[in-house]
JSON list of C-alpha atoms in Angstrom, two decimals:
[
{"chain": "D", "resi": 1, "resn": "UNK", "atom": "CA", "xyz": [-85.12, -16.93, 4.16]},
{"chain": "D", "resi": 2, "resn": "UNK", "atom": "CA", "xyz": [-81.64, -16.94, 3.50]},
{"chain": "D", "resi": 3, "resn": "UNK", "atom": "CA", "xyz": [-81.59, -13.50, 1.97]},
{"chain": "D", "resi": 4, "resn": "UNK", "atom": "CA", "xyz": [-83.55, -12.07, 4.88]},
{"chain": "D", "resi": 5, "resn": "UNK", "atom": "CA", "xyz": [-81.25, -13.64, 7.00]},
{"chain": "D", "resi": 6, "resn": "UNK", "atom": "CA", "xyz": [-78.42, -12.32, 5.51]},
{"chain": "D", "resi": 7, "resn": "UNK", "atom": "CA", "xyz": [-80.09, -8.74, 4.96]},
{"chain": "D", "resi": 8, "resn": "UNK", "atom": "CA", "xyz": [-80.23, -8.65, 8.93]},
{"chain": "D", "resi": 9, "resn": "UNK", "atom": "CA", "xyz": [-76.98, -9.83, 9.58]},
{"chain": "D", "resi": 10, "resn": "UNK", "atom": "CA", "xyz": [-75.54, -7.15, 7.07]},
{"chain": "D", "resi": 11, "resn": "UNK", "atom": "CA", "xyz": [-77.83, -4.67, 9.27]},
{"chain": "D", "resi": 12, "resn": "UNK", "atom": "CA", "xyz": [-76.67, -5.79, 12.74]},
{"chain": "D", "resi": 13, "resn": "UNK", "atom": "CA", "xyz": [-72.94, -5.66, 11.22]},
{"chain": "D", "resi": 14, "resn": "UNK", "atom": "CA", "xyz": [-73.36, -1.99, 10.02]},
{"chain": "D", "resi": 15, "resn": "UNK", "atom": "CA", "xyz": [-75.16, -0.99, 13.25]},
{"chain": "D", "resi": 16, "resn": "UNK", "atom": "CA", "xyz": [-72.25, -2.36, 15.16]},
{"chain": "D", "resi": 17, "resn": "UNK", "atom": "CA", "xyz": [-70.03, 0.23, 13.08]},
{"chain": "D", "resi": 18, "resn": "UNK", "atom": "CA", "xyz": [-71.83, 2.97, 13.77]},
{"chain": "D", "resi": 19, "resn": "UNK", "atom": "CA", "xyz": [-70.13, 5.53, 15.99]},
{"chain": "D", "resi": 20, "resn": "UNK", "atom": "CA", "xyz": [-71.50, 7.79, 18.29]},
{"chain": "D", "resi": 21, "resn": "UNK", "atom": "CA", "xyz": [-70.80, 11.30, 17.61]},
{"chain": "D", "resi": 22, "resn": "UNK", "atom": "CA", "xyz": [-67.60, 12.70, 19.42]},
{"chain": "D", "resi": 23, "resn": "UNK", "atom": "CA", "xyz": [-68.86, 15.20, 22.10]},
{"chain": "D", "resi": 24, "resn": "UNK", "atom": "CA", "xyz": [-68.69, 18.92, 21.11]},
{"chain": "D", "resi": 25, "resn": "UNK", "atom": "CA", "xyz": [-67.01, 19.63, 24.62]},
{"chain": "D", "resi": 26, "resn": "UNK", "atom": "CA", "xyz": [-65.58, 17.75, 27.70]},
{"chain": "D", "resi": 27, "resn": "UNK", "atom": "CA", "xyz": [-68.24, 18.40, 30.17]},
{"chain": "D", "resi": 28, "resn": "UNK", "atom": "CA", "xyz": [-66.53, 16.02, 32.56]},
{"chain": "D", "resi": 29, "resn": "UNK", "atom": "CA", "xyz": [-68.21, 16.97, 35.96]},
{"chain": "D", "resi": 30, "resn": "UNK", "atom": "CA", "xyz": [-69.07, 20.46, 35.02]},
{"chain": "D", "resi": 31, "resn": "UNK", "atom": "CA", "xyz": [-72.80, 20.72, 35.14]},
{"chain": "D", "resi": 32, "resn": "UNK", "atom": "CA", "xyz": [-72.75, 18.64, 38.24]},
{"chain": "D", "resi": 33, "resn": "UNK", "atom": "CA", "xyz": [-70.17, 21.07, 40.01]},
{"chain": "D", "resi": 34, "resn": "UNK", "atom": "CA", "xyz": [-72.00, 24.04, 38.91]},
{"chain": "D", "resi": 35, "resn": "UNK", "atom": "CA", "xyz": [-75.39, 22.90, 40.14]},
{"chain": "D", "resi": 36, "resn": "UNK", "atom": "CA", "xyz": [-74.11, 21.52, 43.59]},
{"chain": "D", "resi": 37, "resn": "UNK", "atom": "CA", "xyz": [-72.37, 25.12, 43.89]},
{"chain": "D", "resi": 38, "resn": "UNK", "atom": "CA", "xyz": [-75.45, 26.88, 43.36]},
{"chain": "D", "resi": 39, "resn": "UNK", "atom": "CA", "xyz": [-77.32, 24.79, 45.44]},
{"chain": "D", "resi": 40, "resn": "UNK", "atom": "CA", "xyz": [-74.75, 25.77, 47.89]},
{"chain": "D", "resi": 41, "resn": "UNK", "atom": "CA", "xyz": [-73.49, 22.34, 49.02]},
{"chain": "D", "resi": 42, "resn": "UNK", "atom": "CA", "xyz": [-71.06, 23.93, 51.40]},
{"chain": "D", "resi": 43, "resn": "UNK", "atom": "CA", "xyz": [-67.51, 22.72, 49.29]},
{"chain": "D", "resi": 44, "resn": "UNK", "atom": "CA", "xyz": [-65.13, 25.54, 49.57]},
{"chain": "D", "resi": 45, "resn": "UNK", "atom": "CA", "xyz": [-64.03, 27.81, 46.35]},
{"chain": "D", "resi": 46, "resn": "UNK", "atom": "CA", "xyz": [-60.35, 25.75, 46.66]},
{"chain": "D", "resi": 47, "resn": "UNK", "atom": "CA", "xyz": [-62.23, 22.34, 46.32]},
{"chain": "D", "resi": 48, "resn": "UNK", "atom": "CA", "xyz": [-64.54, 23.25, 43.70]},
{"chain": "D", "resi": 49, "resn": "UNK", "atom": "CA", "xyz": [-61.15, 24.86, 41.84]},
{"chain": "D", "resi": 50, "resn": "UNK", "atom": "CA", "xyz": [-59.55, 21.62, 42.56]},
{"chain": "D", "resi": 51, "resn": "UNK", "atom": "CA", "xyz": [-62.50, 19.54, 40.67]},
{"chain": "D", "resi": 52, "resn": "UNK", "atom": "CA", "xyz": [-62.59, 21.84, 38.25]},
{"chain": "D", "resi": 53, "resn": "UNK", "atom": "CA", "xyz": [-58.94, 21.87, 37.30]},
{"chain": "D", "resi": 54, "resn": "UNK", "atom": "CA", "xyz": [-58.92, 18.03, 37.31]},
{"chain": "D", "resi": 55, "resn": "UNK", "atom": "CA", "xyz": [-62.08, 18.18, 34.56]},
{"chain": "D", "resi": 56, "resn": "UNK", "atom": "CA", "xyz": [-59.59, 20.91, 32.63]},
{"chain": "D", "resi": 57, "resn": "UNK", "atom": "CA", "xyz": [-56.82, 18.72, 32.58]},
{"chain": "D", "resi": 58, "resn": "UNK", "atom": "CA", "xyz": [-58.78, 15.86, 31.08]},
{"chain": "D", "resi": 59, "resn": "UNK", "atom": "CA", "xyz": [-60.21, 17.82, 28.70]},
{"chain": "D", "resi": 60, "resn": "UNK", "atom": "CA", "xyz": [-56.73, 18.86, 27.58]},
{"chain": "D", "resi": 61, "resn": "UNK", "atom": "CA", "xyz": [-55.76, 15.36, 27.29]},
{"chain": "D", "resi": 62, "resn": "UNK", "atom": "CA", "xyz": [-58.71, 14.36, 25.40]},
{"chain": "D", "resi": 63, "resn": "UNK", "atom": "CA", "xyz": [-57.96, 17.31, 23.11]},
{"chain": "D", "resi": 64, "resn": "UNK", "atom": "CA", "xyz": [-61.82, 18.46, 23.66]},
{"chain": "D", "resi": 65, "resn": "UNK", "atom": "CA", "xyz": [-62.64, 22.32, 24.32]},
{"chain": "D", "resi": 66, "resn": "UNK", "atom": "CA", "xyz": [-63.64, 22.96, 27.39]},
{"chain": "D", "resi": 67, "resn": "UNK", "atom": "CA", "xyz": [-67.81, 23.93, 27.44]},
{"chain": "D", "resi": 68, "resn": "UNK", "atom": "CA", "xyz": [-69.15, 27.45, 27.75]},
{"chain": "D", "resi": 69, "resn": "UNK", "atom": "CA", "xyz": [-69.15, 29.04, 30.85]},
{"chain": "D", "resi": 70, "resn": "UNK", "atom": "CA", "xyz": [-66.45, 27.00, 32.59]},
{"chain": "D", "resi": 71, "resn": "UNK", "atom": "CA", "xyz": [-63.91, 29.58, 32.62]},
{"chain": "D", "resi": 72, "resn": "UNK", "atom": "CA", "xyz": [-66.22, 31.84, 33.71]},
{"chain": "D", "resi": 73, "resn": "UNK", "atom": "CA", "xyz": [-67.27, 30.03, 36.80]},
{"chain": "D", "resi": 74, "resn": "UNK", "atom": "CA", "xyz": [-63.45, 29.34, 37.63]},
{"chain": "D", "resi": 75, "resn": "UNK", "atom": "CA", "xyz": [-63.05, 32.97, 36.95]},
{"chain": "D", "resi": 76, "resn": "UNK", "atom": "CA", "xyz": [-66.00, 33.70, 39.48]},
{"chain": "D", "resi": 77, "resn": "UNK", "atom": "CA", "xyz": [-64.24, 31.44, 42.02]},
{"chain": "D", "resi": 78, "resn": "UNK", "atom": "CA", "xyz": [-60.83, 32.82, 41.92]},
{"chain": "D", "resi": 79, "resn": "UNK", "atom": "CA", "xyz": [-62.62, 36.17, 42.41]},
{"chain": "D", "resi": 80, "resn": "UNK", "atom": "CA", "xyz": [-64.02, 34.80, 45.61]},
{"chain": "D", "resi": 81, "resn": "UNK", "atom": "CA", "xyz": [-60.75, 34.26, 46.64]},
{"chain": "D", "resi": 82, "resn": "UNK", "atom": "CA", "xyz": [-59.33, 37.41, 45.95]},
{"chain": "D", "resi": 83, "resn": "UNK", "atom": "CA", "xyz": [-57.37, 36.27, 42.95]},
{"chain": "D", "resi": 84, "resn": "UNK", "atom": "CA", "xyz": [-58.05, 39.14, 40.65]},
{"chain": "D", "resi": 85, "resn": "UNK", "atom": "CA", "xyz": [-55.43, 38.36, 37.80]},
{"chain": "D", "resi": 86, "resn": "UNK", "atom": "CA", "xyz": [-56.31, 34.98, 37.36]},
{"chain": "D", "resi": 87, "resn": "UNK", "atom": "CA", "xyz": [-59.78, 35.88, 37.54]},
{"chain": "D", "resi": 88, "resn": "UNK", "atom": "CA", "xyz": [-59.50, 38.33, 34.91]},
{"chain": "D", "resi": 89, "resn": "UNK", "atom": "CA", "xyz": [-57.26, 35.88, 32.66]},
{"chain": "D", "resi": 90, "resn": "UNK", "atom": "CA", "xyz": [-60.08, 33.11, 32.97]},
{"chain": "D", "resi": 91, "resn": "UNK", "atom": "CA", "xyz": [-62.83, 35.95, 31.72]},
{"chain": "D", "resi": 92, "resn": "UNK", "atom": "CA", "xyz": [-60.69, 36.84, 28.72]},
{"chain": "D", "resi": 93, "resn": "UNK", "atom": "CA", "xyz": [-60.21, 33.46, 27.96]},
{"chain": "D", "resi": 94, "resn": "UNK", "atom": "CA", "xyz": [-63.91, 32.68, 28.12]},
{"chain": "D", "resi": 95, "resn": "UNK", "atom": "CA", "xyz": [-64.55, 35.90, 25.98]},
{"chain": "D", "resi": 96, "resn": "UNK", "atom": "CA", "xyz": [-61.96, 34.86, 23.74]},
{"chain": "D", "resi": 97, "resn": "UNK", "atom": "CA", "xyz": [-63.44, 31.36, 23.01]},
{"chain": "D", "resi": 98, "resn": "UNK", "atom": "CA", "xyz": [-67.20, 32.23, 23.31]},
{"chain": "D", "resi": 99, "resn": "UNK", "atom": "CA", "xyz": [-67.52, 35.62, 22.00]},
{"chain": "D", "resi": 100, "resn": "UNK", "atom": "CA", "xyz": [-71.54, 35.56, 22.53]},
{"chain": "D", "resi": 101, "resn": "UNK", "atom": "CA", "xyz": [-70.51, 35.82, 26.05]},
{"chain": "D", "resi": 102, "resn": "UNK", "atom": "CA", "xyz": [-68.67, 39.31, 25.54]},
{"chain": "D", "resi": 103, "resn": "UNK", "atom": "CA", "xyz": [-71.49, 41.32, 27.12]},
{"chain": "D", "resi": 104, "resn": "UNK", "atom": "CA", "xyz": [-71.65, 39.27, 30.44]},
{"chain": "D", "resi": 105, "resn": "UNK", "atom": "CA", "xyz": [-67.84, 39.30, 30.50]},
{"chain": "D", "resi": 106, "resn": "UNK", "atom": "CA", "xyz": [-67.38, 42.67, 30.24]},
{"chain": "D", "resi": 107, "resn": "UNK", "atom": "CA", "xyz": [-70.17, 43.47, 32.86]},
{"chain": "D", "resi": 108, "resn": "UNK", "atom": "CA", "xyz": [-68.19, 41.41, 35.08]},
{"chain": "D", "resi": 109, "resn": "UNK", "atom": "CA", "xyz": [-64.84, 42.86, 34.39]},
{"chain": "D", "resi": 110, "resn": "UNK", "atom": "CA", "xyz": [-66.34, 46.12, 34.60]},
{"chain": "D", "resi": 111, "resn": "UNK", "atom": "CA", "xyz": [-67.56, 45.32, 38.38]},
{"chain": "D", "resi": 112, "resn": "UNK", "atom": "CA", "xyz": [-64.19, 44.23, 39.12]},
{"chain": "D", "resi": 113, "resn": "UNK", "atom": "CA", "xyz": [-62.43, 47.40, 37.67]},
{"chain": "D", "resi": 114, "resn": "UNK", "atom": "CA", "xyz": [-65.25, 49.29, 39.74]},
{"chain": "D", "resi": 115, "resn": "UNK", "atom": "CA", "xyz": [-64.18, 47.23, 43.10]},
{"chain": "D", "resi": 116, "resn": "UNK", "atom": "CA", "xyz": [-60.87, 48.21, 42.73]},
{"chain": "D", "resi": 117, "resn": "UNK", "atom": "CA", "xyz": [-61.58, 52.08, 42.84]}
]
C-alpha cells in the first residue's frame, strides 16, 4: 500500500513538473482581429492597425515570432490607407519570413504595381 502511494505521489510530482510546449507563434489577438475584420465589425483600419501594433510589440517583448499572415494583413490595412511603401515593406517581410507565401504576396505586389500605372 505504501509503495502504491509512493508511486502516486511520484507520478503527481512528475506531472506537476511537466511544462506545456512553448507556442510557435505569438498569436495574441490576431485571429480574433482578423475574424472581426472579415466579418465587418466597423472598426477603422487605423484602429485595427493599433491593435495589431500592440500585438506586434508583445510578440517582440516575448521573443516569439509573429504568425503567418500577420504582416500581410497589416500590409493590406496600410494599403487601404494609401501607405503603399509601408504596405510593400510588410508584404516583403511576410514573404521573407514565410517563403511559402510568395505566390500570394507576389500577386499583391503585382496588383500594387499595376494600380500605379
